[in-house]
Amino acid sequence: MSMSHSVPRISISPPLLNSACPWATTLEDLKALFHCSSTGAITIRTSLLKGFQHDPDIHQYTFFDPVTHATSTESGPPASGGPVQETASLNTLGYSPIPLETYLSYISEISSELSAPTNKLVIISVTGAPDEVAECYRLIAEHSLKVNMPLAMEVNLSCPNIPNAPPPAYSGAALWRYLNALQPLIGSAPEVPRLPFGLKTPPYTYADQFKTLMSALECGGTPCPVSFVTATNTLGSCLVLAGPDCSSGAPRLPGLGIGGMAGAPLHPLALGNVATLRRMLDQSEMTKHVDIIGIGGVEDYSGYRRMRGAGATAVGLATALGRKGLKVFEEIGARSNHSY
């Protein structure tokens, strides 16, 4: 990993990876992603110190056609009469039920099977209260000395599906609490290895939200200690209805069915977030080193190129991974002829 102003930088080559998502949950998922030659890094599904209380009757996802809102699992043909193009997703999921310590053991197992050290990055996505995230950092940093690949930590401050817990990345005070909790570990704890860490942000829709994030980053230290921003997470408060013509009034997912949307409909908003963040980060010497992992609606080479053109250092996929499997990375890599 390279350094800029003493802040550790992430290196992802090729600049393609999965985002924290349901298809990066198990050891088998992670092994497959890690050994895919078309990914330059992998991201583990967001974990907590003690795991998330997953309820399969509540926490679910579905793919849907963003034009007709039909899904291939619905009875009857879509309203358009044509094939279902499930390029969008909606989920009411929370975080991974697997605790952080178990994920660290998974990384150790993957590491032990390597014939030589590798530069392929493993990004461990975590969340929790500020003090819990600080403990996650300590555990991951210490674990980085025991494995044959570089590690980084992503702090997920953007999940829209947790009751009574709005995404902290919408609040300047909340963002500051997380950065403040991490500061002792990254600034004055020589026994803890310095680890690149980033913030996963929700979709921002107006100027003051971007300004809130930038103010927190600029107040976090000189230079800003954050190595990367992952933009964006799913867009909350979205709904897909059930039934062949999607007009039943009944939600497709359990309960109220309100969840986070991703995939094709999110793509223009994600591009706007990446472009805006890159422009604002470059305006300050304290933040211009911060990389952006661009996520949102990329499912082919064209989407990949758009995201890179908007300013993403690397591009992450989730919905397309769930729909297509690992071949989506191979398709993008083949189109680029590995000349990223």
PDB file of C-alpha atoms in Angstrom, residues 40-338:
ATOM      1  CA  GLY A  40      -8.510  -6.729  -7.446  1.00  0.00           C
ATOM      2  CA  ALA A  41     -10.040  -6.791  -3.951  1.00  0.00           C
ATOM      3  CA  ILE A  42     -12.970  -8.253  -2.081  1.00  0.00           C
ATOM      4  CA  THR A  43     -15.278  -6.786   0.535  1.00  0.00           C
ATOM      5  CA  ILE A  44     -16.766  -8.855   3.334  1.00  0.00           C
ATOM      6  CA  ARG A  45     -20.433  -8.396   4.210  1.00  0.00           C
ATOM      7  CA  THR A  46     -20.816  -5.803   6.966  1.00  0.00           C
ATOM      8  CA  SER A  47     -20.248  -7.423  10.358  1.00  0.00           C
ATOM      9  CA  LEU A  48     -20.633  -6.539  14.011  1.00  0.00           C
ATOM     10  CA  LEU A  49     -18.499  -7.627  16.931  1.00  0.00           C
ATOM     11  CA  LYS A  50     -21.221 -10.066  18.002  1.00  0.00           C
ATOM     12  CA  GLY A  51     -23.121 -10.538  14.750  1.00  0.00           C
ATOM     13  CA  PHE A  52     -26.521  -9.286  13.615  1.00  0.00           C
ATOM     14  CA  GLN A  53     -29.786 -10.916  14.683  1.00  0.00           C
ATOM     15  CA  HIS A  54     -30.878 -12.070  11.256  1.00  0.00           C
ATOM     16  CA  ASP A  55     -34.513 -13.129  10.911  1.00  0.00           C
ATOM     17  CA  PRO A  56     -35.167 -14.853   7.553  1.00  0.00           C
ATOM     18  CA  ASP A  57     -38.868 -14.084   7.845  1.00  0.00           C
ATOM     19  CA  ILE A  58     -38.125 -10.359   7.918  1.00  0.00           C
ATOM     20  CA  HIS A  59     -34.728  -9.806   6.308  1.00  0.00           C
ATOM     21  CA  GLN A  60     -35.057 -10.634   2.630  1.00  0.00           C
ATOM     22  CA  TYR A  61     -34.266  -9.324  -0.844  1.00  0.00           C
ATOM     23  CA  THR A  62     -35.761  -9.507  -4.314  1.00  0.00           C
ATOM     24  CA  PHE A  63     -34.684  -8.596  -7.830  1.00  0.00           C
ATOM     25  CA  PHE A  64     -37.123  -6.702 -10.005  1.00  0.00           C
ATOM     26  CA  ASP A  65     -37.601  -5.056 -13.383  1.00  0.00           C
ATOM     27  CA  PRO A  66     -37.238  -1.283 -12.831  1.00  0.00           C
ATOM     28  CA  VAL A  67     -39.690  -0.561 -15.668  1.00  0.00           C
ATOM     29  CA  THR A  68     -42.542  -2.999 -14.888  1.00  0.00           C
ATOM     30  CA  HIS A  69     -41.581  -3.756 -11.267  1.00  0.00           C
ATOM     31  CA  ALA A  70     -42.247  -7.431 -12.041  1.00  0.00           C
ATOM     32  CA  THR A  71     -40.029 -10.217 -10.756  1.00  0.00           C
ATOM     33  CA  SER A  72     -39.409 -13.568 -12.373  1.00  0.00           C
ATOM     34  CA  THR A  73     -40.737 -15.292  -9.251  1.00  0.00           C
ATOM     35  CA  GLU A  74     -44.150 -13.630  -9.561  1.00  0.00           C
ATOM     36  CA  SER A  75     -46.926 -15.773 -11.063  1.00  0.00           C
ATOM     37  CA  GLY A  76     -47.938 -14.810 -14.572  1.00  0.00           C
ATOM     38  CA  PRO A  77     -46.165 -12.660 -17.180  1.00  0.00           C
ATOM     39  CA  PRO A  78     -44.947  -9.140 -16.437  1.00  0.00           C
ATOM     40  CA  ALA A  79     -47.322  -6.306 -17.234  1.00  0.00           C
ATOM     41  CA  SER A  80     -45.360  -5.395 -20.372  1.00  0.00           C
ATOM     42  CA  GLY A  81     -45.810  -8.870 -21.776  1.00  0.00           C
ATOM     43  CA  GLY A  82     -42.061  -9.087 -22.364  1.00  0.00           C
ATOM     44  CA  PRO A  83     -39.284 -10.793 -20.420  1.00  0.00           C
ATOM     45  CA  VAL A  84     -38.483  -9.648 -16.903  1.00  0.00           C
ATOM     46  CA  GLN A  85     -35.272  -7.610 -16.821  1.00  0.00           C
ATOM     47  CA  GLU A  86     -34.323  -7.837 -13.155  1.00  0.00           C
ATOM     48  CA  THR A  87     -31.593  -5.221 -13.140  1.00  0.00           C
ATOM     49  CA  ALA A  88     -32.780  -3.727  -9.834  1.00  0.00           C
ATOM     50  CA  SER A  89     -32.942  -5.048  -6.298  1.00  0.00           C
ATOM     51  CA  LEU A  90     -34.749  -4.222  -3.079  1.00  0.00           C
ATOM     52  CA  ASN A  91     -33.736  -5.525   0.320  1.00  0.00           C
ATOM     53  CA  THR A  92     -34.876  -5.355   3.916  1.00  0.00           C
ATOM     54  CA  LEU A  93     -31.633  -6.914   5.121  1.00  0.00           C
ATOM     55  CA  GLY A  94     -29.522  -5.788   8.036  1.00  0.00           C
ATOM     56  CA  TYR A  95     -25.943  -6.861   8.586  1.00  0.00           C
ATOM     57  CA  SER A  96     -24.225 -10.241   8.581  1.00  0.00           C
ATOM     58  CA  PRO A  97     -25.195 -12.718  11.302  1.00  0.00           C
ATOM     59  CA  ILE A  98     -21.552 -13.831  11.379  1.00  0.00           C
ATOM     60  CA  PRO A  99     -19.438 -11.973  13.991  1.00  0.00           C
ATOM     61  CA  LEU A 100     -16.186 -10.228  13.138  1.00  0.00           C
ATOM     62  CA  GLU A 101     -13.978 -12.777  14.887  1.00  0.00           C
ATOM     63  CA  THR A 102     -15.356 -15.506  12.639  1.00  0.00           C
ATOM     64  CA  TYR A 103     -14.655 -13.440   9.553  1.00  0.00           C
ATOM     65  CA  LEU A 104     -11.092 -12.947  10.736  1.00  0.00           C
ATOM     66  CA  SER A 105     -10.773 -16.728  10.996  1.00  0.00           C
ATOM     67  CA  TYR A 106     -12.096 -17.012   7.427  1.00  0.00           C
ATOM     68  CA  ILE A 107      -9.378 -14.620   6.270  1.00  0.00           C
ATOM     69  CA  SER A 108      -6.788 -16.714   8.082  1.00  0.00           C
ATOM     70  CA  GLU A 109      -8.005 -19.823   6.284  1.00  0.00           C
ATOM     71  CA  ILE A 110      -7.837 -18.132   2.891  1.00  0.00           C
ATOM     72  CA  SER A 111      -4.360 -16.840   3.762  1.00  0.00           C
ATOM     73  CA  SER A 112      -3.127 -20.268   4.844  1.00  0.00           C
ATOM     74  CA  GLU A 113      -4.003 -21.691   1.433  1.00  0.00           C
ATOM     75  CA  LEU A 114      -1.879 -19.159  -0.447  1.00  0.00           C
ATOM     76  CA  SER A 115       1.433 -20.359  -1.822  1.00  0.00           C
ATOM     77  CA  ALA A 116       2.926 -16.871  -1.468  1.00  0.00           C
ATOM     78  CA  PRO A 117       1.906 -13.449  -0.146  1.00  0.00           C
ATOM     79  CA  THR A 118      -0.426 -11.463  -2.385  1.00  0.00           C
ATOM     80  CA  ASN A 119      -1.308  -7.809  -2.849  1.00  0.00           C
ATOM     81  CA  LYS A 120      -5.002  -8.594  -3.242  1.00  0.00           C
ATOM     82  CA  LEU A 121      -6.818  -6.451  -0.712  1.00  0.00           C
ATOM     83  CA  VAL A 122      -9.479  -7.700   1.695  1.00  0.00           C
ATOM     84  CA  ILE A 123     -11.802  -4.936   2.885  1.00  0.00           C
ATOM     85  CA  ILE A 124     -13.599  -5.836   6.100  1.00  0.00           C
ATOM     86  CA  SER A 125     -16.846  -3.896   6.382  1.00  0.00           C
ATOM     87  CA  VAL A 126     -17.951  -3.274   9.974  1.00  0.00           C
ATOM     88  CA  THR A 127     -20.447  -1.244  11.916  1.00  0.00           C
ATOM     89  CA  GLY A 128     -21.709  -0.671  15.451  1.00  0.00           C
ATOM     90  CA  ALA A 129     -21.400   2.079  18.025  1.00  0.00           C
ATOM     91  CA  PRO A 130     -18.259   4.264  17.785  1.00  0.00           C
ATOM     92  CA  ASP A 131     -16.436   2.396  20.558  1.00  0.00           C
ATOM     93  CA  GLU A 132     -17.330  -0.940  18.937  1.00  0.00           C
ATOM     94  CA  VAL A 133     -15.986   0.216  15.583  1.00  0.00           C
ATOM     95  CA  ALA A 134     -12.765   1.285  17.312  1.00  0.00           C
ATOM     96  CA  GLU A 135     -12.464  -2.232  18.757  1.00  0.00           C
ATOM     97  CA  CYS A 136     -13.072  -3.649  15.278  1.00  0.00           C
ATOM     98  CA  TYR A 137     -10.194  -1.534  13.998  1.00  0.00           C
ATOM     99  CA  ARG A 138      -7.878  -2.832  16.715  1.00  0.00           C
ATOM    100  CA  LEU A 139      -8.766  -6.466  16.007  1.00  0.00           C
ATOM    101  CA  ILE A 140      -8.403  -6.114  12.242  1.00  0.00           C
ATOM    102  CA  ALA A 141      -5.142  -4.183  12.510  1.00  0.00           C
ATOM    103  CA  GLU A 142      -3.633  -6.822  14.782  1.00  0.00           C
ATOM    104  CA  HIS A 143      -4.883  -9.564  12.470  1.00  0.00           C
ATOM    105  CA  SER A 144      -3.213  -7.870   9.505  1.00  0.00           C
ATOM    106  CA  LEU A 145       0.156  -8.980  10.915  1.00  0.00           C
ATOM    107  CA  LYS A 146      -0.884 -12.646  10.727  1.00  0.00           C
ATOM    108  CA  VAL A 147      -2.076 -13.001   7.139  1.00  0.00           C
ATOM    109  CA  ASN A 148      -0.544 -12.936   3.672  1.00  0.00           C
ATOM    110  CA  MET A 149      -2.719 -10.224   2.163  1.00  0.00           C
ATOM    111  CA  PRO A 150      -3.317  -6.549   2.975  1.00  0.00           C
ATOM    112  CA  LEU A 151      -6.407  -5.666   5.009  1.00  0.00           C
ATOM    113  CA  ALA A 152      -8.499  -2.504   5.188  1.00  0.00           C
ATOM    114  CA  MET A 153     -11.582  -1.575   7.181  1.00  0.00           C
ATOM    115  CA  GLU A 154     -14.769  -0.028   5.845  1.00  0.00           C
ATOM    116  CA  VAL A 155     -17.094   1.597   8.374  1.00  0.00           C
ATOM    117  CA  ASN A 156     -20.658   1.164   7.125  1.00  0.00           C
ATOM    118  CA  LEU A 157     -22.529   4.260   8.277  1.00  0.00           C
ATOM    119  CA  SER A 158     -25.282   4.042   5.692  1.00  0.00           C
ATOM    120  CA  CYS A 159     -27.634   1.049   6.033  1.00  0.00           C
ATOM    121  CA  PRO A 160     -31.249   2.308   5.718  1.00  0.00           C
ATOM    122  CA  ASN A 161     -32.903  -0.815   7.163  1.00  0.00           C
ATOM    123  CA  ILE A 162     -32.112  -0.629  10.886  1.00  0.00           C
ATOM    124  CA  PRO A 163     -35.148   0.480  12.961  1.00  0.00           C
ATOM    125  CA  ASN A 164     -34.551   3.536  15.158  1.00  0.00           C
ATOM    126  CA  ALA A 165     -31.025   3.889  13.793  1.00  0.00           C
ATOM    127  CA  PRO A 166     -30.858   6.367  10.907  1.00  0.00           C
ATOM    128  CA  PRO A 167     -27.663   6.192   8.836  1.00  0.00           C
ATOM    129  CA  PRO A 168     -24.977   8.069  10.827  1.00  0.00           C
ATOM    130  CA  ALA A 169     -23.405   9.401   7.626  1.00  0.00           C
ATOM    131  CA  TYR A 170     -26.298  11.864   7.295  1.00  0.00           C
ATOM    132  CA  SER A 171     -25.245  13.536  10.572  1.00  0.00           C
ATOM    133  CA  GLY A 172     -22.129  15.617  11.055  1.00  0.00           C
ATOM    134  CA  ALA A 173     -22.150  14.999  14.814  1.00  0.00           C
ATOM    135  CA  ALA A 174     -22.429  11.238  14.317  1.00  0.00           C
ATOM    136  CA  LEU A 175     -19.634  11.185  11.740  1.00  0.00           C
ATOM    137  CA  TRP A 176     -17.403  13.091  14.140  1.00  0.00           C
ATOM    138  CA  ARG A 177     -18.093  10.600  16.959  1.00  0.00           C
ATOM    139  CA  TYR A 178     -16.803   7.749  14.785  1.00  0.00           C
ATOM    140  CA  LEU A 179     -13.705   9.598  13.641  1.00  0.00           C
ATOM    141  CA  ASN A 180     -13.028  10.727  17.193  1.00  0.00           C
ATOM    142  CA  ALA A 181     -13.303   7.155  18.500  1.00  0.00           C
ATOM    143  CA  LEU A 182     -10.764   5.955  15.931  1.00  0.00           C
ATOM    144  CA  GLN A 183      -8.294   8.810  16.416  1.00  0.00           C
ATOM    145  CA  PRO A 184      -6.437   7.369  19.453  1.00  0.00           C
ATOM    146  CA  LEU A 185      -5.751   4.136  17.573  1.00  0.00           C
ATOM    147  CA  ILE A 186      -4.531   5.741  14.371  1.00  0.00           C
ATOM    148  CA  GLY A 187      -2.651   8.611  15.948  1.00  0.00           C
ATOM    149  CA  SER A 188      -0.948   7.598  19.177  1.00  0.00           C
ATOM    150  CA  ALA A 189      -1.069   3.826  19.621  1.00  0.00           C
ATOM    151  CA  PRO A 190       2.221   2.510  18.212  1.00  0.00           C
ATOM    152  CA  GLU A 191       1.341  -1.028  19.278  1.00  0.00           C
ATOM    153  CA  VAL A 192      -1.593  -1.025  16.840  1.00  0.00           C
ATOM    154  CA  PRO A 193      -0.576  -1.273  13.151  1.00  0.00           C
ATOM    155  CA  ARG A 194      -1.847   1.561  10.956  1.00  0.00           C
ATOM    156  CA  LEU A 195      -4.688   0.303   8.807  1.00  0.00           C
ATOM    157  CA  PRO A 196      -6.396   1.996   5.857  1.00  0.00           C
ATOM    158  CA  PHE A 197     -10.026   2.688   6.672  1.00  0.00           C
ATOM    159  CA  GLY A 198     -12.919   4.195   4.820  1.00  0.00           C
ATOM    160  CA  LEU A 199     -16.521   5.303   5.263  1.00  0.00           C
ATOM    161  CA  LYS A 200     -19.460   3.812   3.369  1.00  0.00           C
ATOM    162  CA  THR A 201     -21.929   6.579   2.656  1.00  0.00           C
ATOM    163  CA  PRO A 202     -25.634   6.606   1.820  1.00  0.00           C
ATOM    164  CA  PRO A 203     -26.916   8.266  -1.348  1.00  0.00           C
ATOM    165  CA  TYR A 204     -26.758  12.031  -0.884  1.00  0.00           C
ATOM    166  CA  THR A 205     -29.432  14.025  -2.684  1.00  0.00           C
ATOM    167  CA  TYR A 206     -28.684  17.682  -1.902  1.00  0.00           C
ATOM    168  CA  ALA A 207     -25.669  19.921  -1.398  1.00  0.00           C
ATOM    169  CA  ASP A 208     -25.739  20.233   2.392  1.00  0.00           C
ATOM    170  CA  GLN A 209     -25.390  16.479   2.807  1.00  0.00           C
ATOM    171  CA  PHE A 210     -22.124  16.506   0.855  1.00  0.00           C
ATOM    172  CA  LYS A 211     -20.967  19.524   2.857  1.00  0.00           C
ATOM    173  CA  THR A 212     -21.711  17.680   6.112  1.00  0.00           C
ATOM    174  CA  LEU A 213     -19.483  14.793   5.097  1.00  0.00           C
ATOM    175  CA  MET A 214     -16.701  17.086   3.917  1.00  0.00           C
ATOM    176  CA  SER A 215     -16.792  19.099   7.147  1.00  0.00           C
ATOM    177  CA  ALA A 216     -16.390  15.908   9.178  1.00  0.00           C
ATOM    178  CA  LEU A 217     -13.502  14.721   7.002  1.00  0.00           C
ATOM    179  CA  GLU A 218     -11.713  18.059   7.180  1.00  0.00           C
ATOM    180  CA  CYS A 219     -12.083  18.195  10.960  1.00  0.00           C
ATOM    181  CA  GLY A 220     -10.872  14.633  11.452  1.00  0.00           C
ATOM    182  CA  GLY A 221      -7.198  15.553  11.380  1.00  0.00           C
ATOM    183  CA  THR A 222      -4.477  17.040   9.207  1.00  0.00           C
ATOM    184  CA  PRO A 223      -4.445  15.360   6.793  1.00  0.00           C
ATOM    185  CA  CYS A 224      -7.793  13.602   6.950  1.00  0.00           C
ATOM    186  CA  PRO A 225      -7.137  10.090   8.336  1.00  0.00           C
ATOM    187  CA  VAL A 226      -9.731   8.467   6.063  1.00  0.00           C
ATOM    188  CA  SER A 227      -8.214   6.524   3.162  1.00  0.00           C
ATOM    189  CA  PHE A 228     -11.335   5.992   1.048  1.00  0.00           C
ATOM    190  CA  VAL A 229     -15.057   6.625   0.739  1.00  0.00           C
ATOM    191  CA  THR A 230     -17.399   3.928  -0.562  1.00  0.00           C
ATOM    192  CA  ALA A 231     -20.256   5.635  -2.413  1.00  0.00           C
ATOM    193  CA  THR A 232     -23.027   4.645  -2.328  1.00  0.00           C
ATOM    194  CA  ASN A 233     -25.135   2.286  -0.256  1.00  0.00           C
ATOM    195  CA  THR A 234     -28.743   1.490  -1.160  1.00  0.00           C
ATOM    196  CA  LEU A 235     -31.460   4.143  -1.303  1.00  0.00           C
ATOM    197  CA  GLY A 236     -33.900   3.687   1.581  1.00  0.00           C
ATOM    198  CA  SER A 237     -37.682   4.060   1.828  1.00  0.00           C
ATOM    199  CA  CYS A 238     -38.332   2.205  -1.433  1.00  0.00           C
ATOM    200  CA  LEU A 239     -41.160  -0.228  -2.178  1.00  0.00           C
ATOM    201  CA  VAL A 240     -41.924  -2.951  -4.708  1.00  0.00           C
ATOM    202  CA  LEU A 241     -45.456  -4.343  -4.824  1.00  0.00           C
ATOM    203  CA  ALA A 242     -46.456  -7.955  -5.346  1.00  0.00           C
ATOM    204  CA  GLY A 243     -48.616  -9.534  -8.031  1.00  0.00           C
ATOM    205  CA  PRO A 244     -48.292 -10.084 -11.796  1.00  0.00           C
ATOM    206  CA  ASP A 245     -49.084  -6.436 -12.557  1.00  0.00           C
ATOM    207  CA  CYS A 246     -47.599  -5.099  -9.304  1.00  0.00           C
ATOM    208  CA  SER A 247     -50.802  -3.222  -8.449  1.00  0.00           C
ATOM    209  CA  SER A 248     -52.083  -5.330  -5.576  1.00  0.00           C
ATOM    210  CA  GLY A 249     -51.059  -2.829  -2.937  1.00  0.00           C
ATOM    211  CA  ALA A 250     -49.360  -5.670  -1.068  1.00  0.00           C
ATOM    212  CA  PRO A 251     -45.578  -5.410  -0.656  1.00  0.00           C
ATOM    213  CA  ARG A 252     -43.321  -7.920  -2.353  1.00  0.00           C
ATOM    214  CA  LEU A 253     -41.143  -8.225   0.770  1.00  0.00           C
ATOM    215  CA  PRO A 254     -42.374  -9.043   4.316  1.00  0.00           C
ATOM    216  CA  GLY A 255     -44.079  -6.560   6.605  1.00  0.00           C
ATOM    217  CA  LEU A 256     -44.309  -3.082   5.179  1.00  0.00           C
ATOM    218  CA  GLY A 257     -41.854  -4.133   2.503  1.00  0.00           C
ATOM    219  CA  ILE A 258     -39.960  -0.848   2.696  1.00  0.00           C
ATOM    220  CA  GLY A 259     -36.260  -1.318   2.050  1.00  0.00           C
ATOM    221  CA  GLY A 260     -33.099  -0.228   0.303  1.00  0.00           C
ATOM    222  CA  MET A 261     -33.048  -0.108  -3.497  1.00  0.00           C
ATOM    223  CA  ALA A 262     -30.006  -0.845  -5.630  1.00  0.00           C
ATOM    224  CA  GLY A 263     -29.164  -1.750  -9.189  1.00  0.00           C
ATOM    225  CA  ALA A 264     -30.032   0.098 -12.398  1.00  0.00           C
ATOM    226  CA  PRO A 265     -32.359   2.762 -10.912  1.00  0.00           C
ATOM    227  CA  LEU A 266     -29.636   3.825  -8.468  1.00  0.00           C
ATOM    228  CA  HIS A 267     -26.933   4.203 -11.119  1.00  0.00           C
ATOM    229  CA  PRO A 268     -27.420   7.883 -12.092  1.00  0.00           C
ATOM    230  CA  LEU A 269     -27.599   8.930  -8.431  1.00  0.00           C
ATOM    231  CA  ALA A 270     -24.481   6.918  -7.610  1.00  0.00           C
ATOM    232  CA  LEU A 271     -22.611   8.501 -10.512  1.00  0.00           C
ATOM    233  CA  GLY A 272     -23.633  11.937  -9.269  1.00  0.00           C
ATOM    234  CA  ASN A 273     -22.449  11.118  -5.764  1.00  0.00           C
ATOM    235  CA  VAL A 274     -19.076   9.878  -6.999  1.00  0.00           C
ATOM    236  CA  ALA A 275     -18.535  12.876  -9.277  1.00  0.00           C
ATOM    237  CA  THR A 276     -19.551  15.378  -6.592  1.00  0.00           C
ATOM    238  CA  LEU A 277     -17.422  13.753  -3.901  1.00  0.00           C
ATOM    239  CA  ARG A 278     -14.373  13.553  -6.173  1.00  0.00           C
ATOM    240  CA  ARG A 279     -14.675  17.239  -7.020  1.00  0.00           C
ATOM    241  CA  MET A 280     -15.085  18.259  -3.370  1.00  0.00           C
ATOM    242  CA  LEU A 281     -12.318  15.988  -2.100  1.00  0.00           C
ATOM    243  CA  ASP A 282      -9.898  17.429  -4.670  1.00  0.00           C
ATOM    244  CA  GLN A 283     -10.587  20.985  -3.513  1.00  0.00           C
ATOM    245  CA  SER A 284      -8.784  20.480  -0.190  1.00  0.00           C
ATOM    246  CA  GLU A 285      -5.200  19.422   0.468  1.00  0.00           C
ATOM    247  CA  MET A 286      -6.494  17.595   3.551  1.00  0.00           C
ATOM    248  CA  THR A 287      -8.776  15.303   1.543  1.00  0.00           C
ATOM    249  CA  LYS A 288      -7.447  15.067  -2.014  1.00  0.00           C
ATOM    250  CA  HIS A 289      -5.708  11.773  -1.169  1.00  0.00           C
ATOM    251  CA  VAL A 290      -9.042  10.079  -0.322  1.00  0.00           C
ATOM    252  CA  ASP A 291      -9.964   7.435  -2.889  1.00  0.00           C
ATOM    253  CA  ILE A 292     -13.526   6.607  -3.924  1.00  0.00           C
ATOM    254  CA  ILE A 293     -14.920   3.123  -4.414  1.00  0.00           C
ATOM    255  CA  GLY A 294     -17.882   3.711  -6.693  1.00  0.00           C
ATOM    256  CA  ILE A 295     -20.927   1.485  -6.222  1.00  0.00           C
ATOM    257  CA  GLY A 296     -24.435   1.616  -7.579  1.00  0.00           C
ATOM    258  CA  GLY A 297     -26.071  -0.041 -10.575  1.00  0.00           C
ATOM    259  CA  VAL A 298     -22.943  -1.219 -12.398  1.00  0.00           C
ATOM    260  CA  GLU A 299     -23.569  -4.501 -14.164  1.00  0.00           C
ATOM    261  CA  ASP A 300     -21.483  -4.369 -17.321  1.00  0.00           C
ATOM    262  CA  TYR A 301     -18.435  -2.805 -18.913  1.00  0.00           C
ATOM    263  CA  SER A 302     -20.304   0.360 -19.905  1.00  0.00           C
ATOM    264  CA  GLY A 303     -21.421   0.944 -16.320  1.00  0.00           C
ATOM    265  CA  TYR A 304     -17.904   0.261 -15.122  1.00  0.00           C
ATOM    266  CA  ARG A 305     -16.475   2.847 -17.512  1.00  0.00           C
ATOM    267  CA  ARG A 306     -19.091   5.421 -16.498  1.00  0.00           C
ATOM    268  CA  MET A 307     -18.243   4.976 -12.837  1.00  0.00           C
ATOM    269  CA  ARG A 308     -14.521   5.297 -13.510  1.00  0.00           C
ATOM    270  CA  GLY A 309     -15.163   8.352 -15.645  1.00  0.00           C
ATOM    271  CA  ALA A 310     -17.095   9.939 -12.775  1.00  0.00           C
ATOM    272  CA  GLY A 311     -14.021   9.645 -10.558  1.00  0.00           C
ATOM    273  CA  ALA A 312     -14.092   6.215  -8.913  1.00  0.00           C
ATOM    274  CA  THR A 313     -10.677   4.757  -8.137  1.00  0.00           C
ATOM    275  CA  ALA A 314     -12.266   1.299  -8.136  1.00  0.00           C
ATOM    276  CA  VAL A 315     -15.748  -0.018  -8.899  1.00  0.00           C
ATOM    277  CA  GLY A 316     -17.861  -2.298  -6.720  1.00  0.00           C
ATOM    278  CA  LEU A 317     -20.783  -4.542  -7.643  1.00  0.00           C
ATOM    279  CA  ALA A 318     -23.583  -6.105  -5.599  1.00  0.00           C
ATOM    280  CA  THR A 319     -26.920  -6.516  -7.430  1.00  0.00           C
ATOM    281  CA  ALA A 320     -25.179  -7.694 -10.602  1.00  0.00           C
ATOM    282  CA  LEU A 321     -23.111 -10.163  -8.569  1.00  0.00           C
ATOM    283  CA  GLY A 322     -26.277 -11.566  -7.044  1.00  0.00           C
ATOM    284  CA  ARG A 323     -27.906 -11.937 -10.456  1.00  0.00           C
ATOM    285  CA  LYS A 324     -24.992 -13.101 -12.584  1.00  0.00           C
ATOM    286  CA  GLY A 325     -22.457 -14.556 -10.179  1.00  0.00           C
ATOM    287  CA  LEU A 326     -18.702 -14.197 -10.627  1.00  0.00           C
ATOM    288  CA  LYS A 327     -19.003 -14.147 -14.405  1.00  0.00           C
ATOM    289  CA  VAL A 328     -20.002 -10.480 -14.216  1.00  0.00           C
ATOM    290  CA  PHE A 329     -16.450  -9.619 -13.138  1.00  0.00           C
ATOM    291  CA  GLU A 330     -15.033 -11.800 -15.897  1.00  0.00           C
ATOM    292  CA  GLU A 331     -17.260 -10.097 -18.502  1.00  0.00           C
ATOM    293  CA  ILE A 332     -16.111  -6.634 -17.449  1.00  0.00           C
ATOM    294  CA  GLY A 333     -12.493  -7.753 -17.335  1.00  0.00           C
ATOM    295  CA  ALA A 334     -12.697  -9.296 -20.786  1.00  0.00           C
ATOM    296  CA  ARG A 335     -14.147  -6.120 -22.304  1.00  0.00           C
ATOM    297  CA  SER A 336     -11.384  -4.026 -20.832  1.00  0.00           C
ATOM    298  CA  ASN A 337      -8.780  -6.547 -22.008  1.00  0.00           C
ATOM    299  CA  HIS A 338      -7.249  -6.154 -18.542  1.00  0.00           C
TER     300      HIS A 338
END
